[in-house]
Amino acid sequence: DAGVTQSPTHLIKTRGQQVTLRCSPKSGHDTVSWYQQALGQGPQFIFQYYEEEERQRGNFPDRFSGHQFPNYSSELNVNALLLGDSALYLCASSRKGAPGTGELFFGEGSRLTVL
Amino acid sequence: RKEVEQDPGPFNVPEGATVAFNCTYSNSASQSFFWYRQDCRKEPKLLMSVYSSGNEDGRFTAQLNRASQYISLLIRDSKLSDSATYLCVVTLNAGGTSYGKLTFGQGTILTVHP
């Protein structure tokens, strides 16, 4: 049973560029959330997708956008990259309808460095 | 004020020691509480849920004080393998179901040495 998989694992971009990160959820999961984790900080919620729609959004600018596909996989896009976007981007999957659950299953993340 | 605050540490303790971590949260509407563990350069993983009555899982005990908006984690008989970052996490329920948004604290670094 494959867990949450993310790609790429590492990437380097320059300021102003655009990046796309990809995520496949754990088998049986239909909801995908994206988190940004800066060095020395806890993960910060970016947004969540369910049924191919953005359902909740954290305090991130419109440069951060996403998509969910019919097979539940998801992409995170960041435009006009800033140095401050350098972070570990974590994808987490869950199954809707599990009230109050805190068990998100995280992928190992995509480490983005912006130069 | 941060939504979830933790002492970042680091905590350096010898094997066998007892160590306690504290966490406070600002939103009194928070409904569910958890501790996650994150090993160096790895993803966070659920350690345990936290209930008002307190709960225990082996060497780990978690406590919640809703009145004080305070959460704690106690680790007894520390092992080398307990070395990790411990993340305090809260959620808000919307309409009775969780959409999975978690609010994380900064994390507390624990190093257990021989």
PDB file of C-alpha atoms in Angstrom:
ATOM      1  CA  ASP A   1       0.000   0.000   0.000  1.00  0.00           C
ATOM      2  CA  ALA A   2       1.767   3.112  -1.219  1.00  0.00           C
ATOM      3  CA  GLY A   3       1.740   6.066   1.085  1.00  0.00           C
ATOM      4  CA  VAL A   4       1.697   9.689   0.004  1.00  0.00           C
ATOM      5  CA  THR A   5       4.196  10.304  -2.766  1.00  0.00           C
ATOM      6  CA  GLN A   6       5.570  13.671  -3.824  1.00  0.00           C
ATOM      7  CA  SER A   7       7.747  14.856  -6.648  1.00  0.00           C
ATOM      8  CA  PRO A   8      10.258  16.233  -7.144  1.00  0.00           C
ATOM      9  CA  THR A   9      12.065  15.679  -3.854  1.00  0.00           C
ATOM     10  CA  HIS A  10      14.444  18.592  -4.336  1.00  0.00           C
ATOM     11  CA  LEU A  11      14.535  21.500  -6.723  1.00  0.00           C
ATOM     12  CA  ILE A  12      16.291  24.811  -7.147  1.00  0.00           C
ATOM     13  CA  LYS A  13      14.695  27.817  -8.801  1.00  0.00           C
ATOM     14  CA  THR A  14      15.532  31.477  -9.179  1.00  0.00           C
ATOM     15  CA  ARG A  15      13.468  34.457  -8.130  1.00  0.00           C
ATOM     16  CA  GLY A  16      10.573  35.202 -10.457  1.00  0.00           C
ATOM     17  CA  GLN A  17      10.326  31.670 -11.789  1.00  0.00           C
ATOM     18  CA  GLN A  18       7.353  29.379 -11.424  1.00  0.00           C
ATOM     19  CA  VAL A  19       7.264  25.911  -9.876  1.00  0.00           C
ATOM     20  CA  THR A  20       4.852  22.967  -9.906  1.00  0.00           C
ATOM     21  CA  LEU A  21       4.920  20.309  -7.209  1.00  0.00           C
ATOM     22  CA  ARG A  22       3.015  17.051  -7.443  1.00  0.00           C
ATOM     23  CA  CYS A  23       1.365  14.736  -4.956  1.00  0.00           C
ATOM     24  CA  SER A  24      -0.361  11.374  -5.048  1.00  0.00           C
ATOM     25  CA  PRO A  25      -2.445  10.626  -1.961  1.00  0.00           C
ATOM     26  CA  LYS A  26      -2.461   7.448   0.039  1.00  0.00           C
ATOM     27  CA  SER A  27      -4.669   4.731  -1.386  1.00  0.00           C
ATOM     28  CA  GLY A  28      -8.290   5.247  -0.302  1.00  0.00           C
ATOM     29  CA  HIS A  29      -7.834   8.926   0.504  1.00  0.00           C
ATOM     30  CA  ASP A  30      -9.739  11.609  -1.344  1.00  0.00           C
ATOM     31  CA  THR A  31      -8.596  14.838   0.288  1.00  0.00           C
ATOM     32  CA  VAL A  32      -5.258  16.519  -0.226  1.00  0.00           C
ATOM     33  CA  SER A  33      -3.781  19.331   1.836  1.00  0.00           C
ATOM     34  CA  TRP A  34      -0.612  21.290   1.204  1.00  0.00           C
ATOM     35  CA  TYR A  35       1.645  22.710   3.879  1.00  0.00           C
ATOM     36  CA  GLN A  36       4.720  24.901   3.783  1.00  0.00           C
ATOM     37  CA  GLN A  37       7.425  24.268   6.375  1.00  0.00           C
ATOM     38  CA  ALA A  38      10.160  26.855   6.668  1.00  0.00           C
ATOM     39  CA  LEU A  39      13.379  25.892   8.421  1.00  0.00           C
ATOM     40  CA  GLY A  40      12.888  25.720  12.182  1.00  0.00           C
ATOM     41  CA  GLN A  41       9.138  26.234  11.963  1.00  0.00           C
ATOM     42  CA  GLY A  42       6.086  24.032  12.054  1.00  0.00           C
ATOM     43  CA  PRO A  43       4.124  23.318   8.878  1.00  0.00           C
ATOM     44  CA  GLN A  44       1.773  26.098   7.772  1.00  0.00           C
ATOM     45  CA  PHE A  45      -1.482  25.246   6.002  1.00  0.00           C
ATOM     46  CA  ILE A  46      -1.676  26.469   2.415  1.00  0.00           C
ATOM     47  CA  PHE A  47      -4.929  24.949   1.158  1.00  0.00           C
ATOM     48  CA  GLN A  48      -6.951  21.801   0.863  1.00  0.00           C
ATOM     49  CA  TYR A  49      -8.613  20.119  -2.087  1.00  0.00           C
ATOM     50  CA  TYR A  50     -11.571  17.792  -2.129  1.00  0.00           C
ATOM     51  CA  GLU A  51     -13.699  16.794  -5.127  1.00  0.00           C
ATOM     52  CA  GLU A  52     -11.360  18.815  -7.349  1.00  0.00           C
ATOM     53  CA  GLU A  53     -12.182  22.063  -5.563  1.00  0.00           C
ATOM     54  CA  GLU A  54     -10.269  24.218  -3.114  1.00  0.00           C
ATOM     55  CA  ARG A  55     -12.202  23.870   0.146  1.00  0.00           C
ATOM     56  CA  GLN A  56     -10.098  25.789   2.613  1.00  0.00           C
ATOM     57  CA  ARG A  57      -7.241  28.197   2.264  1.00  0.00           C
ATOM     58  CA  GLY A  58      -4.645  29.452   4.687  1.00  0.00           C
ATOM     59  CA  ASN A  59      -2.977  32.827   4.773  1.00  0.00           C
ATOM     60  CA  PHE A  60      -1.050  32.553   1.514  1.00  0.00           C
ATOM     61  CA  PRO A  61      -1.079  34.950  -1.445  1.00  0.00           C
ATOM     62  CA  ASP A  62      -2.693  34.201  -4.785  1.00  0.00           C
ATOM     63  CA  ARG A  63       0.724  33.279  -6.168  1.00  0.00           C
ATOM     64  CA  PHE A  64       0.015  29.929  -4.557  1.00  0.00           C
ATOM     65  CA  SER A  65      -2.535  27.925  -6.482  1.00  0.00           C
ATOM     66  CA  GLY A  66      -3.440  24.307  -6.801  1.00  0.00           C
ATOM     67  CA  HIS A  67      -5.400  21.697  -8.578  1.00  0.00           C
ATOM     68  CA  GLN A  68      -6.840  18.298  -7.839  1.00  0.00           C
ATOM     69  CA  PHE A  69      -7.412  15.714 -10.538  1.00  0.00           C
ATOM     70  CA  PRO A  70     -10.173  13.098 -10.797  1.00  0.00           C
ATOM     71  CA  ASN A  71      -7.775  10.446  -9.495  1.00  0.00           C
ATOM     72  CA  TYR A  72      -7.336  12.600  -6.322  1.00  0.00           C
ATOM     73  CA  SER A  73      -3.733  13.524  -7.104  1.00  0.00           C
ATOM     74  CA  SER A  74      -2.857  17.171  -6.740  1.00  0.00           C
ATOM     75  CA  GLU A  75      -0.490  19.896  -7.860  1.00  0.00           C
ATOM     76  CA  LEU A  76       0.759  22.973  -6.072  1.00  0.00           C
ATOM     77  CA  ASN A  77       1.849  25.880  -8.259  1.00  0.00           C
ATOM     78  CA  VAL A  78       3.801  28.866  -7.053  1.00  0.00           C
ATOM     79  CA  ASN A  79       4.302  31.830  -9.379  1.00  0.00           C
ATOM     80  CA  ALA A  80       6.772  34.694  -9.195  1.00  0.00           C
ATOM     81  CA  LEU A  81       8.969  32.913  -6.688  1.00  0.00           C
ATOM     82  CA  LEU A  82      10.484  34.888  -3.832  1.00  0.00           C
ATOM     83  CA  LEU A  83      13.479  34.012  -1.694  1.00  0.00           C
ATOM     84  CA  GLY A  84      11.049  33.536   1.198  1.00  0.00           C
ATOM     85  CA  ASP A  85       9.315  30.719  -0.650  1.00  0.00           C
ATOM     86  CA  SER A  86      12.290  28.487   0.083  1.00  0.00           C
ATOM     87  CA  ALA A  87      10.865  25.732   2.266  1.00  0.00           C
ATOM     88  CA  LEU A  88       9.817  22.126   2.496  1.00  0.00           C
ATOM     89  CA  TYR A  89       6.429  21.677   0.849  1.00  0.00           C
ATOM     90  CA  LEU A  90       4.457  18.861   2.372  1.00  0.00           C
ATOM     91  CA  CYS A  91       1.456  17.153   0.898  1.00  0.00           C
ATOM     92  CA  ALA A  92      -0.914  15.381   3.259  1.00  0.00           C
ATOM     93  CA  SER A  93      -3.846  13.161   2.474  1.00  0.00           C
ATOM     94  CA  SER A  94      -6.889  12.161   4.442  1.00  0.00           C
ATOM     95  CA  ARG A  95     -10.326  10.716   3.957  1.00  0.00           C
ATOM     96  CA  LYS A  96     -13.268  13.079   4.229  1.00  0.00           C
ATOM     97  CA  GLY A  97     -15.865  12.082   6.741  1.00  0.00           C
ATOM     98  CA  ALA A  98     -13.497  11.164   9.537  1.00  0.00           C
ATOM     99  CA  PRO A  99     -14.699  13.664  12.131  1.00  0.00           C
ATOM    100  CA  GLY A 100     -12.036  15.451  14.104  1.00  0.00           C
ATOM    101  CA  THR A 101      -9.273  13.222  12.953  1.00  0.00           C
ATOM    102  CA  GLY A 102      -5.791  14.593  13.290  1.00  0.00           C
ATOM    103  CA  GLU A 103      -4.229  11.796  11.382  1.00  0.00           C
ATOM    104  CA  LEU A 104      -3.037  13.262   8.186  1.00  0.00           C
ATOM    105  CA  PHE A 105      -0.588  11.135   6.263  1.00  0.00           C
ATOM    106  CA  PHE A 106       2.251  13.245   4.984  1.00  0.00           C
ATOM    107  CA  GLY A 107       4.567  12.701   2.077  1.00  0.00           C
ATOM    108  CA  GLU A 108       8.287  13.222   2.519  1.00  0.00           C
ATOM    109  CA  GLY A 109       8.002  16.617   0.928  1.00  0.00           C
ATOM    110  CA  SER A 110       9.520  18.643  -1.872  1.00  0.00           C
ATOM    111  CA  ARG A 111      12.394  20.831  -0.757  1.00  0.00           C
ATOM    112  CA  LEU A 112      12.388  24.049  -2.751  1.00  0.00           C
ATOM    113  CA  THR A 113      15.329  26.426  -2.766  1.00  0.00           C
ATOM    114  CA  VAL A 114      14.887  29.817  -4.382  1.00  0.00           C
ATOM    115  CA  LEU A 115      18.092  31.645  -5.295  1.00  0.00           C
TER     116      LEU A 115
ATOM    117  CA  ARG B   1       0.127  36.208  18.814  1.00  0.00           C
ATOM    118  CA  LYS B   2       0.773  32.801  17.265  1.00  0.00           C
ATOM    119  CA  GLU B   3      -2.178  30.426  17.162  1.00  0.00           C
ATOM    120  CA  VAL B   4      -0.144  27.626  18.737  1.00  0.00           C
ATOM    121  CA  GLU B   5       2.941  28.355  20.806  1.00  0.00           C
ATOM    122  CA  GLN B   6       5.620  25.977  21.988  1.00  0.00           C
ATOM    123  CA  ASP B   7       8.970  26.332  23.670  1.00  0.00           C
ATOM    124  CA  PRO B   8      11.335  25.497  20.794  1.00  0.00           C
ATOM    125  CA  GLY B   9      13.973  24.104  23.150  1.00  0.00           C
ATOM    126  CA  PRO B  10      16.215  22.359  22.433  1.00  0.00           C
ATOM    127  CA  PHE B  11      15.825  19.945  25.289  1.00  0.00           C
ATOM    128  CA  ASN B  12      18.905  17.809  25.878  1.00  0.00           C
ATOM    129  CA  VAL B  13      18.282  14.962  28.296  1.00  0.00           C
ATOM    130  CA  PRO B  14      20.068  11.702  29.232  1.00  0.00           C
ATOM    131  CA  GLU B  15      18.560   8.329  28.528  1.00  0.00           C
ATOM    132  CA  GLY B  16      16.039   7.381  31.173  1.00  0.00           C
ATOM    133  CA  ALA B  17      15.063  10.933  31.991  1.00  0.00           C
ATOM    134  CA  THR B  18      11.543  12.272  32.138  1.00  0.00           C
ATOM    135  CA  VAL B  19      10.859  15.318  30.003  1.00  0.00           C
ATOM    136  CA  ALA B  20       7.766  17.474  29.595  1.00  0.00           C
ATOM    137  CA  PHE B  21       6.721  19.745  26.754  1.00  0.00           C
ATOM    138  CA  ASN B  22       4.109  22.456  26.939  1.00  0.00           C
ATOM    139  CA  CYS B  23       1.957  24.159  24.375  1.00  0.00           C
ATOM    140  CA  THR B  24      -0.675  26.897  24.422  1.00  0.00           C
ATOM    141  CA  TYR B  25      -3.266  27.726  21.808  1.00  0.00           C
ATOM    142  CA  SER B  26      -5.104  30.972  21.250  1.00  0.00           C
ATOM    143  CA  ASN B  27      -8.413  29.950  19.669  1.00  0.00           C
ATOM    144  CA  SER B  28     -10.855  28.798  22.307  1.00  0.00           C
ATOM    145  CA  ALA B  29     -13.000  27.243  19.564  1.00  0.00           C
ATOM    146  CA  SER B  30     -10.332  24.615  18.908  1.00  0.00           C
ATOM    147  CA  GLN B  31     -11.855  21.181  19.135  1.00  0.00           C
ATOM    148  CA  SER B  32      -9.184  18.541  18.585  1.00  0.00           C
ATOM    149  CA  PHE B  33      -5.628  18.329  19.790  1.00  0.00           C
ATOM    150  CA  PHE B  34      -2.662  16.189  18.859  1.00  0.00           C
ATOM    151  CA  TRP B  35       1.038  15.668  19.190  1.00  0.00           C
ATOM    152  CA  TYR B  36       2.975  14.911  16.031  1.00  0.00           C
ATOM    153  CA  ARG B  37       6.568  13.789  15.846  1.00  0.00           C
ATOM    154  CA  GLN B  38       8.978  14.817  13.105  1.00  0.00           C
ATOM    155  CA  ASP B  39      12.367  13.181  12.712  1.00  0.00           C
ATOM    156  CA  CYS B  40      15.178  15.177  11.149  1.00  0.00           C
ATOM    157  CA  ARG B  41      14.451  15.889   7.480  1.00  0.00           C
ATOM    158  CA  LYS B  42      11.442  13.598   7.495  1.00  0.00           C
ATOM    159  CA  GLU B  43       7.703  14.138   7.395  1.00  0.00           C
ATOM    160  CA  PRO B  44       5.528  14.686  10.502  1.00  0.00           C
ATOM    161  CA  LYS B  45       3.739  11.641  11.877  1.00  0.00           C
ATOM    162  CA  LEU B  46       0.921  11.428  14.392  1.00  0.00           C
ATOM    163  CA  LEU B  47       2.213  10.510  17.850  1.00  0.00           C
ATOM    164  CA  MET B  48      -1.023  10.667  19.808  1.00  0.00           C
ATOM    165  CA  SER B  49      -4.299  12.469  20.250  1.00  0.00           C
ATOM    166  CA  VAL B  50      -4.927  14.552  23.368  1.00  0.00           C
ATOM    167  CA  TYR B  51      -8.123  14.323  25.394  1.00  0.00           C
ATOM    168  CA  SER B  52      -9.441  16.400  28.272  1.00  0.00           C
ATOM    169  CA  SER B  53      -9.345  13.388  30.552  1.00  0.00           C
ATOM    170  CA  GLY B  54      -5.691  12.853  29.770  1.00  0.00           C
ATOM    171  CA  ASN B  55      -4.406   9.837  27.926  1.00  0.00           C
ATOM    172  CA  GLU B  56      -1.417   7.576  27.969  1.00  0.00           C
ATOM    173  CA  ASP B  57       0.358   5.524  25.350  1.00  0.00           C
ATOM    174  CA  GLY B  58       3.192   3.554  26.852  1.00  0.00           C
ATOM    175  CA  ARG B  59       5.833   6.011  28.032  1.00  0.00           C
ATOM    176  CA  PHE B  60       3.909   8.989  26.648  1.00  0.00           C
ATOM    177  CA  THR B  61       1.210  10.908  28.517  1.00  0.00           C
ATOM    178  CA  ALA B  62      -0.754  13.784  27.057  1.00  0.00           C
ATOM    179  CA  GLN B  63      -2.916  16.265  28.926  1.00  0.00           C
ATOM    180  CA  LEU B  64      -5.325  18.992  27.845  1.00  0.00           C
ATOM    181  CA  ASN B  65      -6.600  21.896  29.918  1.00  0.00           C
ATOM    182  CA  ARG B  66      -9.329  23.634  27.922  1.00  0.00           C
ATOM    183  CA  ALA B  67      -9.840  26.371  30.500  1.00  0.00           C
ATOM    184  CA  SER B  68      -6.185  27.389  30.271  1.00  0.00           C
ATOM    185  CA  GLN B  69      -5.882  26.463  26.576  1.00  0.00           C
ATOM    186  CA  TYR B  70      -2.850  24.413  27.447  1.00  0.00           C
ATOM    187  CA  ILE B  71      -1.577  21.068  26.184  1.00  0.00           C
ATOM    188  CA  SER B  72       1.280  18.981  27.531  1.00  0.00           C
ATOM    189  CA  LEU B  73       3.268  15.905  26.621  1.00  0.00           C
ATOM    190  CA  LEU B  74       5.250  13.889  29.147  1.00  0.00           C
ATOM    191  CA  ILE B  75       7.843  11.348  28.074  1.00  0.00           C
ATOM    192  CA  ARG B  76       9.078   8.946  30.705  1.00  0.00           C
ATOM    193  CA  ASP B  77      12.202   6.791  30.549  1.00  0.00           C
ATOM    194  CA  SER B  78      13.533   8.597  27.467  1.00  0.00           C
ATOM    195  CA  LYS B  79      15.161   6.523  24.744  1.00  0.00           C
ATOM    196  CA  LEU B  80      17.732   7.578  22.186  1.00  0.00           C
ATOM    197  CA  SER B  81      15.066   6.935  19.555  1.00  0.00           C
ATOM    198  CA  ASP B  82      12.836   9.617  21.099  1.00  0.00           C
ATOM    199  CA  SER B  83      15.160  12.274  19.678  1.00  0.00           C
ATOM    200  CA  ALA B  84      12.981  14.279  17.298  1.00  0.00           C
ATOM    201  CA  THR B  85      10.936  17.457  17.008  1.00  0.00           C
ATOM    202  CA  TYR B  86       7.572  17.302  18.771  1.00  0.00           C
ATOM    203  CA  LEU B  87       4.817  19.355  17.196  1.00  0.00           C
ATOM    204  CA  CYS B  88       1.728  20.500  19.061  1.00  0.00           C
ATOM    205  CA  VAL B  89      -1.292  20.547  16.752  1.00  0.00           C
ATOM    206  CA  VAL B  90      -4.859  21.834  17.016  1.00  0.00           C
ATOM    207  CA  THR B  91      -7.831  21.710  14.686  1.00  0.00           C
ATOM    208  CA  LEU B  92     -11.102  23.588  14.297  1.00  0.00           C
ATOM    209  CA  ASN B  93     -14.121  21.519  13.422  1.00  0.00           C
ATOM    210  CA  ALA B  94     -16.394  23.036  10.806  1.00  0.00           C
ATOM    211  CA  GLY B  95     -19.932  21.752  10.691  1.00  0.00           C
ATOM    212  CA  GLY B  96     -19.052  18.715  12.703  1.00  0.00           C
ATOM    213  CA  THR B  97     -16.511  17.295  10.307  1.00  0.00           C
ATOM    214  CA  SER B  98     -12.863  17.974   9.910  1.00  0.00           C
ATOM    215  CA  TYR B  99     -11.608  19.090   6.575  1.00  0.00           C
ATOM    216  CA  GLY B 100      -8.162  18.195   7.738  1.00  0.00           C
ATOM    217  CA  LYS B 101      -6.667  21.621   8.364  1.00  0.00           C
ATOM    218  CA  LEU B 102      -4.170  21.365  11.159  1.00  0.00           C
ATOM    219  CA  THR B 103      -2.531  24.285  12.913  1.00  0.00           C
ATOM    220  CA  PHE B 104       0.974  23.400  14.047  1.00  0.00           C
ATOM    221  CA  GLY B 105       3.166  24.914  16.681  1.00  0.00           C
ATOM    222  CA  GLN B 106       6.794  25.704  15.969  1.00  0.00           C
ATOM    223  CA  GLY B 107       7.907  22.393  17.414  1.00  0.00           C
ATOM    224  CA  THR B 108      10.104  21.468  20.365  1.00  0.00           C
ATOM    225  CA  ILE B 109      13.434  19.805  19.645  1.00  0.00           C
ATOM    226  CA  LEU B 110      14.376  16.897  21.891  1.00  0.00           C
ATOM    227  CA  THR B 111      17.782  15.270  21.947  1.00  0.00           C
ATOM    228  CA  VAL B 112      18.279  12.224  24.148  1.00  0.00           C
ATOM    229  CA  HIS B 113      21.940  11.373  24.767  1.00  0.00           C
ATOM    230  CA  PRO B 114      23.589   8.251  26.215  1.00  0.00           C
TER     231      PRO B 114
END
